[in-house]
mmCIF file of C-alpha atoms and ligand atoms in Angstrom:
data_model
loop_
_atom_site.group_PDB
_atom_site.id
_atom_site.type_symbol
_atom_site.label_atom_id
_atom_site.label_comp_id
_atom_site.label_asym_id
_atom_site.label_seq_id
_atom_site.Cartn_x
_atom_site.Cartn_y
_atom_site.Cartn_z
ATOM 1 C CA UNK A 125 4.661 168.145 122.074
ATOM 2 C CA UNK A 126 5.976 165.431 124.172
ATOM 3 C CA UNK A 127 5.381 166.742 128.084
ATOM 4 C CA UNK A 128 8.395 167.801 130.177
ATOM 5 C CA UNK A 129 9.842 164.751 132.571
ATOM 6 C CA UNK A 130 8.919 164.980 136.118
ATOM 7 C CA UNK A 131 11.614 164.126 138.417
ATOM 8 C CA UNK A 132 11.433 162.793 141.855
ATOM 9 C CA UNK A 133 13.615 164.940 143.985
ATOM 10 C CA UNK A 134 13.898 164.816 147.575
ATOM 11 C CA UNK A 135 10.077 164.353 148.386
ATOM 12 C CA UNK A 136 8.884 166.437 145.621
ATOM 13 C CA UNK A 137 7.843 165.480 141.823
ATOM 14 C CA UNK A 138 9.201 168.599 139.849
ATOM 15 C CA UNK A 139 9.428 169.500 136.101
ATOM 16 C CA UNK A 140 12.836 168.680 134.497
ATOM 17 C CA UNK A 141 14.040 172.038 134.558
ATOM 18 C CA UNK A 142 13.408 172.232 137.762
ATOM 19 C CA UNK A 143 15.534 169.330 139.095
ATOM 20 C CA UNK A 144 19.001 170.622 140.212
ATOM 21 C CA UNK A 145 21.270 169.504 142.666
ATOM 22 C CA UNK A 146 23.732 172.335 144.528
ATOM 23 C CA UNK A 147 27.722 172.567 142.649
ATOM 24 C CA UNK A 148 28.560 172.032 146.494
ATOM 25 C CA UNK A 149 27.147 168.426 146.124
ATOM 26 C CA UNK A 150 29.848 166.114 146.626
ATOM 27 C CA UNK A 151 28.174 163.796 143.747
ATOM 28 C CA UNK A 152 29.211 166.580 141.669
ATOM 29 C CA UNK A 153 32.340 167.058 143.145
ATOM 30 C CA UNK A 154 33.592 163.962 144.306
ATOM 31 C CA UNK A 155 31.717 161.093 142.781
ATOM 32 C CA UNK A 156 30.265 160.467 146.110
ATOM 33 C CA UNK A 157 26.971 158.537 146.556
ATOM 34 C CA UNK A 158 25.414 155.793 145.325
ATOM 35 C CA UNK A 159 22.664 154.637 142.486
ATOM 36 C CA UNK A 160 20.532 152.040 140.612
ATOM 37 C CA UNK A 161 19.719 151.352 137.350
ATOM 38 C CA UNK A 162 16.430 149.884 137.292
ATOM 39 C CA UNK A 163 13.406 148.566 134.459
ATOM 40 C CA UNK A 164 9.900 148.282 134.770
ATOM 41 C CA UNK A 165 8.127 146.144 132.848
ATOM 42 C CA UNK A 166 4.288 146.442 132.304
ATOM 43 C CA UNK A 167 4.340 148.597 135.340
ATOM 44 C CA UNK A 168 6.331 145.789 137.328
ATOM 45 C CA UNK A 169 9.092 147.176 138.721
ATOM 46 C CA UNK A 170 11.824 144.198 138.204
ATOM 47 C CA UNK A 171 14.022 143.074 141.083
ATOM 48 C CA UNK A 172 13.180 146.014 143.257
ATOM 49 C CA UNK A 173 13.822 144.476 146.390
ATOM 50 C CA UNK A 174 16.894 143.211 144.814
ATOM 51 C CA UNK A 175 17.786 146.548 143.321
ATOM 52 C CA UNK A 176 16.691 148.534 146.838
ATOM 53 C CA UNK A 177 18.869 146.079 149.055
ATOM 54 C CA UNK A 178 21.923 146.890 146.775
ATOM 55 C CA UNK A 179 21.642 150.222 147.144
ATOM 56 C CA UNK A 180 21.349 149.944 151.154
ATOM 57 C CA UNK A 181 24.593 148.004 150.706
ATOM 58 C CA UNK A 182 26.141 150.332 148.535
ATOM 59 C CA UNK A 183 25.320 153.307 150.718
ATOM 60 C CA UNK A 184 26.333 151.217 153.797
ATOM 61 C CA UNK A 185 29.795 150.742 152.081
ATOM 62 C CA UNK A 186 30.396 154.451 152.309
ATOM 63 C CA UNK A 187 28.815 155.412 155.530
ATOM 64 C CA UNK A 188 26.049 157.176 153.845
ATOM 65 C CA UNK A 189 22.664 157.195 155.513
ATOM 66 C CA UNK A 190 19.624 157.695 152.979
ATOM 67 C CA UNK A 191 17.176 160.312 154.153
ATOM 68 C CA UNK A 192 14.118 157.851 153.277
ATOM 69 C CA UNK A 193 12.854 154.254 153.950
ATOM 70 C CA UNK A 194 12.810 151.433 151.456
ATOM 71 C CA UNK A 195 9.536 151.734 151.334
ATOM 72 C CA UNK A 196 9.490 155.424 150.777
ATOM 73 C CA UNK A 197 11.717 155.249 147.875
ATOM 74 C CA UNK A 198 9.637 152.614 146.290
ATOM 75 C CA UNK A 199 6.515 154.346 147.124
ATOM 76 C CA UNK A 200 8.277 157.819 144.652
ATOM 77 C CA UNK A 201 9.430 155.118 142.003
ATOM 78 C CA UNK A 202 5.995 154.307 141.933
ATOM 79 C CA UNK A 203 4.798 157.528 141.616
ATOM 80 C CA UNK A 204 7.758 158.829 139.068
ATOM 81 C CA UNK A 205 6.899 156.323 136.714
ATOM 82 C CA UNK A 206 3.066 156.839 136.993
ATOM 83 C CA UNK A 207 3.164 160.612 136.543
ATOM 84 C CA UNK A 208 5.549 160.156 133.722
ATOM 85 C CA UNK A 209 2.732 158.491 131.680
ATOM 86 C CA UNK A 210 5.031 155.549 131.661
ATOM 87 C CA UNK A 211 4.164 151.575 132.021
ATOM 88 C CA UNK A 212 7.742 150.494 130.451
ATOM 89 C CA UNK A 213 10.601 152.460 131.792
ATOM 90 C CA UNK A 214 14.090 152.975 132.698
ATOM 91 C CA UNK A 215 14.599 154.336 136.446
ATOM 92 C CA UNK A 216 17.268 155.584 137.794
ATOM 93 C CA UNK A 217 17.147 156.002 141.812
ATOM 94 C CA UNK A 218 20.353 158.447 142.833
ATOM 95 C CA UNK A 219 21.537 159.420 146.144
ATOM 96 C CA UNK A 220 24.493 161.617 146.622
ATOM 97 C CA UNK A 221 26.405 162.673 149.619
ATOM 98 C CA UNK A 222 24.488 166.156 149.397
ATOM 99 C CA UNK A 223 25.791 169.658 149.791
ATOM 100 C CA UNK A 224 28.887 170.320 152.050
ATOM 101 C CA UNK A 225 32.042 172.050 151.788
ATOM 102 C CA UNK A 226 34.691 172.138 149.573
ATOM 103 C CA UNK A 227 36.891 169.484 150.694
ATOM 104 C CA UNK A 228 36.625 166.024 150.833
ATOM 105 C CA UNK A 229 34.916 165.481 154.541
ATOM 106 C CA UNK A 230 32.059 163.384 153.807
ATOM 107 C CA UNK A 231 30.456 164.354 157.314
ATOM 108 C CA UNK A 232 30.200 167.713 156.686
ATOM 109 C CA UNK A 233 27.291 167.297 154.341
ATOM 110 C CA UNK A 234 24.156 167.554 156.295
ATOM 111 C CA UNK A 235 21.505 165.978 154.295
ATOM 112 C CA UNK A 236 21.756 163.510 150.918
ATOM 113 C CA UNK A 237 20.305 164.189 147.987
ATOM 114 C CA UNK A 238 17.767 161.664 146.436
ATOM 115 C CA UNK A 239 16.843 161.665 143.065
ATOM 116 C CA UNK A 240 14.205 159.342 140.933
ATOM 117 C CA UNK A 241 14.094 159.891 137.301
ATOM 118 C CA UNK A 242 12.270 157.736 135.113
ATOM 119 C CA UNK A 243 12.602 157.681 132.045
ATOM 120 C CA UNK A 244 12.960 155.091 128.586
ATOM 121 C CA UNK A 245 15.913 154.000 127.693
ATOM 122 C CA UNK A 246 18.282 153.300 124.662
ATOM 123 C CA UNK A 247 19.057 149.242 124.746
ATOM 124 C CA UNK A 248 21.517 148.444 122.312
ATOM 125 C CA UNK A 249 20.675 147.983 118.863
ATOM 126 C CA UNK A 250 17.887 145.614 118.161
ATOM 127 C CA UNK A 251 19.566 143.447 115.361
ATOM 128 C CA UNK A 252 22.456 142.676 117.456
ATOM 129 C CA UNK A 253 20.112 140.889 119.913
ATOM 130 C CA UNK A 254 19.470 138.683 116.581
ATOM 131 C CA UNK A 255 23.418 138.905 115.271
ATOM 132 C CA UNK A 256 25.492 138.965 118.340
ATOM 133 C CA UNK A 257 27.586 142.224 119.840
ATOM 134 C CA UNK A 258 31.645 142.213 118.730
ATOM 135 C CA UNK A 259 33.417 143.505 122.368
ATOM 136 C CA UNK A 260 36.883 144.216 122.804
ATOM 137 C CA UNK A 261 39.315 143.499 125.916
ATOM 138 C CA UNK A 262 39.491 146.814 127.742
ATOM 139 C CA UNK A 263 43.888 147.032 128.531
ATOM 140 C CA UNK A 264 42.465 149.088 131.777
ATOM 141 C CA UNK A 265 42.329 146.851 134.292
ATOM 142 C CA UNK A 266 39.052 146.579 136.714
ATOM 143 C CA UNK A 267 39.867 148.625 139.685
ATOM 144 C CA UNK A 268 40.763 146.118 142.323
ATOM 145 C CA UNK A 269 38.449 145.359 145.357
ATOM 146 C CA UNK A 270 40.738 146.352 147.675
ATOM 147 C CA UNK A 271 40.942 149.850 145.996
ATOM 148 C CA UNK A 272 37.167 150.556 145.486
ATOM 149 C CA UNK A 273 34.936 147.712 145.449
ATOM 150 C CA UNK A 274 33.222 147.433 142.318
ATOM 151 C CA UNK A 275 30.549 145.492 144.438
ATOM 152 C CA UNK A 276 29.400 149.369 145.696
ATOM 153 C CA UNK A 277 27.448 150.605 142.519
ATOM 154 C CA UNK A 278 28.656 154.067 143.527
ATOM 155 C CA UNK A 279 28.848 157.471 141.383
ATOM 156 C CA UNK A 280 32.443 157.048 140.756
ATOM 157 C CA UNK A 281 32.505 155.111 137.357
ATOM 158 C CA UNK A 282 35.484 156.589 135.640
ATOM 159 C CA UNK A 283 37.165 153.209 135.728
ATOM 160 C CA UNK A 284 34.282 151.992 133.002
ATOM 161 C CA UNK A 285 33.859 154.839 131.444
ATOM 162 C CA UNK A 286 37.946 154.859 130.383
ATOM 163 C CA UNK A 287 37.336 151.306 129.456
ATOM 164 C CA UNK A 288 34.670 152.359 127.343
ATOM 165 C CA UNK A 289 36.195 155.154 125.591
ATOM 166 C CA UNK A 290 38.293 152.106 124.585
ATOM 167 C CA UNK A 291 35.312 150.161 123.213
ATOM 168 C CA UNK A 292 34.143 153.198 121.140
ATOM 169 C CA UNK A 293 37.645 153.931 120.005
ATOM 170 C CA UNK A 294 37.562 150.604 118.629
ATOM 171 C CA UNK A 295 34.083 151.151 117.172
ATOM 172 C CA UNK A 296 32.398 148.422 119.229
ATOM 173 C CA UNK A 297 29.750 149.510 122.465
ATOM 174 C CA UNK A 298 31.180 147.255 125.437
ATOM 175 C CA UNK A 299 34.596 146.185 126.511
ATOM 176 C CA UNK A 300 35.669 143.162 129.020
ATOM 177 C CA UNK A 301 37.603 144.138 131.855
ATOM 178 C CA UNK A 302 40.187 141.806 133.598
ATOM 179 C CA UNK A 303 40.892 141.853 137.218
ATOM 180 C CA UNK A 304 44.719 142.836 137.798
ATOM 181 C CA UNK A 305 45.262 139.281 137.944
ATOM 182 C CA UNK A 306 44.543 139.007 134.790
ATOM 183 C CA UNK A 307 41.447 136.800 135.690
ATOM 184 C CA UNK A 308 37.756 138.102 133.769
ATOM 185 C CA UNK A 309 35.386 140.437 136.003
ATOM 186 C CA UNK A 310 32.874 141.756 133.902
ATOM 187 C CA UNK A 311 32.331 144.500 131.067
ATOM 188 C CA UNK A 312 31.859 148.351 131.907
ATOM 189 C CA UNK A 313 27.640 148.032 132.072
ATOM 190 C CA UNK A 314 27.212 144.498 132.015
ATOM 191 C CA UNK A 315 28.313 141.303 133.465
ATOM 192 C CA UNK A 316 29.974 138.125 131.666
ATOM 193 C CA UNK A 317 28.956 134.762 131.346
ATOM 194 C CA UNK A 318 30.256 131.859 128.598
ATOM 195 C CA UNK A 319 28.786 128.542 127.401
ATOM 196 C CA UNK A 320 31.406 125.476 127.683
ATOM 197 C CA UNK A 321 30.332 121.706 127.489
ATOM 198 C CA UNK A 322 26.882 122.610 128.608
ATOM 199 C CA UNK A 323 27.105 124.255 131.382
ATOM 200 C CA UNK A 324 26.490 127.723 131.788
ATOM 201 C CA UNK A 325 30.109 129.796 133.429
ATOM 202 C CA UNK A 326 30.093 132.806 134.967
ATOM 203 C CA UNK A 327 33.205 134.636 136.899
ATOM 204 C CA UNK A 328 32.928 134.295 141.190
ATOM 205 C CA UNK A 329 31.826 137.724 142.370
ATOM 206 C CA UNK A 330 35.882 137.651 144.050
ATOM 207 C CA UNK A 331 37.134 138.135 140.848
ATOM 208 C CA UNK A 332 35.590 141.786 141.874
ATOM 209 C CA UNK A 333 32.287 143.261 139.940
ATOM 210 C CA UNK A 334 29.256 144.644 140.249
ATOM 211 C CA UNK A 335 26.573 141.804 142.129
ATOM 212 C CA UNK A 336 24.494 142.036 138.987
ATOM 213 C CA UNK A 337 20.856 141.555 139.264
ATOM 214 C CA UNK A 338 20.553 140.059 136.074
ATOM 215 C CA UNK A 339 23.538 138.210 136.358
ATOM 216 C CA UNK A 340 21.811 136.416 139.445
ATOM 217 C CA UNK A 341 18.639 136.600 137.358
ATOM 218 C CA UNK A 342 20.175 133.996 135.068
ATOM 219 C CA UNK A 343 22.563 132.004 137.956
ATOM 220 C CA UNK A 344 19.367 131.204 140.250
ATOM 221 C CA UNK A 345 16.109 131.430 138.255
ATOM 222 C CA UNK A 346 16.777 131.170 134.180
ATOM 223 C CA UNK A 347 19.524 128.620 134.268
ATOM 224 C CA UNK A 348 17.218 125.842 136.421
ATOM 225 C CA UNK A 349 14.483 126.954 134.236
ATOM 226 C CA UNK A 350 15.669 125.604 131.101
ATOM 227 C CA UNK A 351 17.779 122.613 132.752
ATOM 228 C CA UNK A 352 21.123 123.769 132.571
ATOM 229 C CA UNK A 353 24.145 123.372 135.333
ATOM 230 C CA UNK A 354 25.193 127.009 136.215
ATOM 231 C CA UNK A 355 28.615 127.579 137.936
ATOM 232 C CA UNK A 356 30.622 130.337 139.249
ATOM 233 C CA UNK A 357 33.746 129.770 138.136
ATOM 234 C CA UNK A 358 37.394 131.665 137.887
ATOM 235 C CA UNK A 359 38.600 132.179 133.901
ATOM 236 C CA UNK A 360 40.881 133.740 131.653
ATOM 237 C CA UNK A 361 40.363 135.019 128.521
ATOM 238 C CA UNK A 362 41.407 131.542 127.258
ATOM 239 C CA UNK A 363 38.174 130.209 128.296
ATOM 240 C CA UNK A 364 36.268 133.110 126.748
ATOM 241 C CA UNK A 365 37.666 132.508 123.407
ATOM 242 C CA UNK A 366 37.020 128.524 123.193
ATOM 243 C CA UNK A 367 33.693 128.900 124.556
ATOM 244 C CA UNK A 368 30.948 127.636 122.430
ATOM 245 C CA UNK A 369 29.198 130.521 123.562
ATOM 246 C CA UNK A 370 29.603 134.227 125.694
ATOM 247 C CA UNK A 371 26.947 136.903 126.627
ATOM 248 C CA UNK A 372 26.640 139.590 128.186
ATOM 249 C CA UNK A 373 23.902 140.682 130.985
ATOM 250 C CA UNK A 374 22.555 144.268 132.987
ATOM 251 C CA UNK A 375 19.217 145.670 133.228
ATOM 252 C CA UNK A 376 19.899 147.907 130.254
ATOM 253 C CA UNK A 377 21.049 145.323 128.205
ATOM 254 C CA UNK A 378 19.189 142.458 129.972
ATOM 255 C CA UNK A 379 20.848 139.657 127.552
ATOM 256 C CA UNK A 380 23.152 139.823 124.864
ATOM 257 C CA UNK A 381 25.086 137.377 122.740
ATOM 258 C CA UNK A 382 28.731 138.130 122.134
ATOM 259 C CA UNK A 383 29.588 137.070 118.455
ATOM 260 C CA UNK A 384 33.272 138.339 118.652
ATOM 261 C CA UNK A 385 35.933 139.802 121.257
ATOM 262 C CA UNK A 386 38.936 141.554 119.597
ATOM 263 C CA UNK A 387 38.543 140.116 116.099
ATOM 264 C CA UNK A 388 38.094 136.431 117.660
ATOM 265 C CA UNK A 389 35.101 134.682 116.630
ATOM 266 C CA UNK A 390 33.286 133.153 119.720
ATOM 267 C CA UNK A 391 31.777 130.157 118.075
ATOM 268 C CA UNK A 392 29.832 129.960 115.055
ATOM 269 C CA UNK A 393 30.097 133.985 115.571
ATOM 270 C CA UNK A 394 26.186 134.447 115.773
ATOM 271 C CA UNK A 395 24.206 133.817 119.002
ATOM 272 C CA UNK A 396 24.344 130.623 120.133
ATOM 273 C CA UNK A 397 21.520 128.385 120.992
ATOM 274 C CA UNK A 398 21.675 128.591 125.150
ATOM 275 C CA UNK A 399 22.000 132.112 124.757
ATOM 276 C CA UNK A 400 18.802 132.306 122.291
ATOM 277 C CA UNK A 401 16.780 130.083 125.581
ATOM 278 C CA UNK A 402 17.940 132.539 127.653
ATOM 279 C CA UNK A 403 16.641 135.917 125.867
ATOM 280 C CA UNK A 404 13.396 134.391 125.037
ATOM 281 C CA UNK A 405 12.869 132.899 128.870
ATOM 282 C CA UNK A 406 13.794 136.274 130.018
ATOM 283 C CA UNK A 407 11.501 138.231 127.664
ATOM 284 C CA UNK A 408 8.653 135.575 128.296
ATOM 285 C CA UNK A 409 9.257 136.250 132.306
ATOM 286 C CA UNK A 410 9.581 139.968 132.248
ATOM 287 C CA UNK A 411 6.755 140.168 129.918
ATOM 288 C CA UNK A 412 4.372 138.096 131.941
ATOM 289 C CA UNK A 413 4.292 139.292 135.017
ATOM 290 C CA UNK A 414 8.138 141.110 135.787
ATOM 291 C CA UNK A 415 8.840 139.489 139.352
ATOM 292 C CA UNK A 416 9.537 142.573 141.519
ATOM 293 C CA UNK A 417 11.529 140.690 144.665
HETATM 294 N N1 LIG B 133 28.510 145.690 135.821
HETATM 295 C C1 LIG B 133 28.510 147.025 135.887
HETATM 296 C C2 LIG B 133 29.791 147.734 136.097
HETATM 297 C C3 LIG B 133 27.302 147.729 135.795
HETATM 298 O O1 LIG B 133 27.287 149.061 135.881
HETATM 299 C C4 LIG B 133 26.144 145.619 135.505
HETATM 300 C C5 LIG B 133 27.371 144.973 135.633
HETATM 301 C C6 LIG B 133 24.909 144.791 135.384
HETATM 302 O O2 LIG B 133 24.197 144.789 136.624
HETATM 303 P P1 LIG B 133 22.608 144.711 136.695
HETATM 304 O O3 LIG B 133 22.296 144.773 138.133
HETATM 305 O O4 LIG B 133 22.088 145.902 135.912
HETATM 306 O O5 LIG B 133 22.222 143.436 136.067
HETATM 307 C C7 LIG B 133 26.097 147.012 135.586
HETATM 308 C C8 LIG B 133 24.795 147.747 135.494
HETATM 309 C C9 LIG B 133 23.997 152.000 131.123
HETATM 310 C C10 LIG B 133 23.558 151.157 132.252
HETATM 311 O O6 LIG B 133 23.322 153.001 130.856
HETATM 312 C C11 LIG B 133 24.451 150.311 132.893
HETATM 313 C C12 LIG B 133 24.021 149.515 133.949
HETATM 314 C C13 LIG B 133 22.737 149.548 134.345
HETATM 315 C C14 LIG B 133 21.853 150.409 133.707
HETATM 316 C C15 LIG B 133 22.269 151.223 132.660
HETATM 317 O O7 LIG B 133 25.021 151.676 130.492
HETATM 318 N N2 LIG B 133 24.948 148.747 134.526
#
């Protein structure tokens, strides 16, 4: 029998069952706090300075101060993943507001609540890495920056998840969402990029998304690796469906071509060729020697 999971909670590496957070959290209750979404590679973990500097922000956003130093949380990621047998994994680093009151006052919860789980996780289906992933168009619009920034990766993800009840509704696993300007942000897990004229395009983080880390994976480090132009650049669904190419990126999915959105074929509807350099430079990175910056 596979063992239980042990769970990093608040300084302490617990069984499973064990690993509860209070009904008075205001996670729970309000959505409040923050997280990360992490992989680890051959015991690399990828982009964790990346990933640990977004959560600072994130938590910053929302006046929430985390109980533990950067390099205390990495030091129980570490840890996590070790005692969980595990050398490729899916983490998940959590902190809610903690305990309080009912009631919205943030203040009035003395301590946060940090969690590590690490675990494996579910990446979509292998064969549509080879065949391409149909998407939809969410009609839910991204919730505007002004509103809640999608920027802060916080608990509150209702916005995607309504957008993907629309993708499964439609029997597909991802959905874009437009800013209410009807300009492209991302998808519910993953960010957007198309391939026009030979350059690689990618919406301006104003449009309003997540930062993604494998979004900037691709902008700064996999683009100039294989010789292509990358630019951030403001577009419409228009330029999604001439595009010779679109995919998709996140740290679950890491790359993803896009054969179809809403019944449109995106090119020759398989994966295209810059998005076929792109997987295999990523896989050949992460694979080598995951950078963990
Ligand atoms: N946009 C949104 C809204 C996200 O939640 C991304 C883009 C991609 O960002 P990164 O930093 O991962 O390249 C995300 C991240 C899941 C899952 O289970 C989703 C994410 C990460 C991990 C797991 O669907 N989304």
């Amino acid at each position: 029998m596979k063992p239980a999971l042990k769970i990093w909670i608040d300084g302490a590496l617990v069984p499973a069952s064990d690993a509860k957070v209070s009904v008075y959290d205001h996670g729970l209750l309000y959505g409040d706090g923050v997280f990360e979404g992490i992989r680890v590679y051959g015991g690399r973990i990828f982009k964790m300075k990346s990933h640990l500097e977004r959560l600072w922000e994130s938590a910053e956003r929302i006046r929430l101060k985390p109980v533990y130093t950067p390099g205390e949380i990495e030091r129980a990621m570490r840890e996590t993943v070790s005692a969980n047998g595990l050398k490729d994994a899916y983490i998940r680093l959590v902190i809610t507001r903690g305990a309080g009151t009912l009631g919205l006052h943030p203040f009035r919860c003395p301590k946060p609540c940090t969690i590590v789980i690490a675990d494996t996780i579910q990446l979509y289906p292998a064969e549509l890495y080879e065949r391409g992933m149909r998407v939809i168009v969410a009609n839910r619009p991204r919730i505007p920056i002004a509103c809640l920034d999608p920027a802060i990766k916080s608990l509150n993800y209702l916005n995607n998840i309504l957008a993907k009840i629309e993708a499964i509704d439609a029997d597909v696993l991802e959905a874009i969402m437009l800013n209410i300007d009807g300009e492209v942000s991302e998808c519910t897990g993953d960010n957007i990029f198309c391939v026009a004229k030979g350059r690689i395009l990618t919406p301006p983080e104003s449009a309003g998304m997540l930062h993604g880390i494998t979004r900037r994976f691709v902008i700064d480090t996999l683009g100039p690796a294989l010789g292509i132009p990358v630019e951030e650049r403001s577009m419409r669904l228009e330029d999604l469906y001439s595009a010779d190419e679109v995919f998709l990126t996140g740290t679950a999915a890491e790359i993803i071509g896009v054969s179809a959105i809403g019944g449109r074929t995106i090119g020759s509807g398989g994966v295209g060729p810059v998005t076929k350099s792109l997987i295999a430079e990523f896989r050949s990175r992460v694979s080598k020697s995951a950078p963990e910056d």
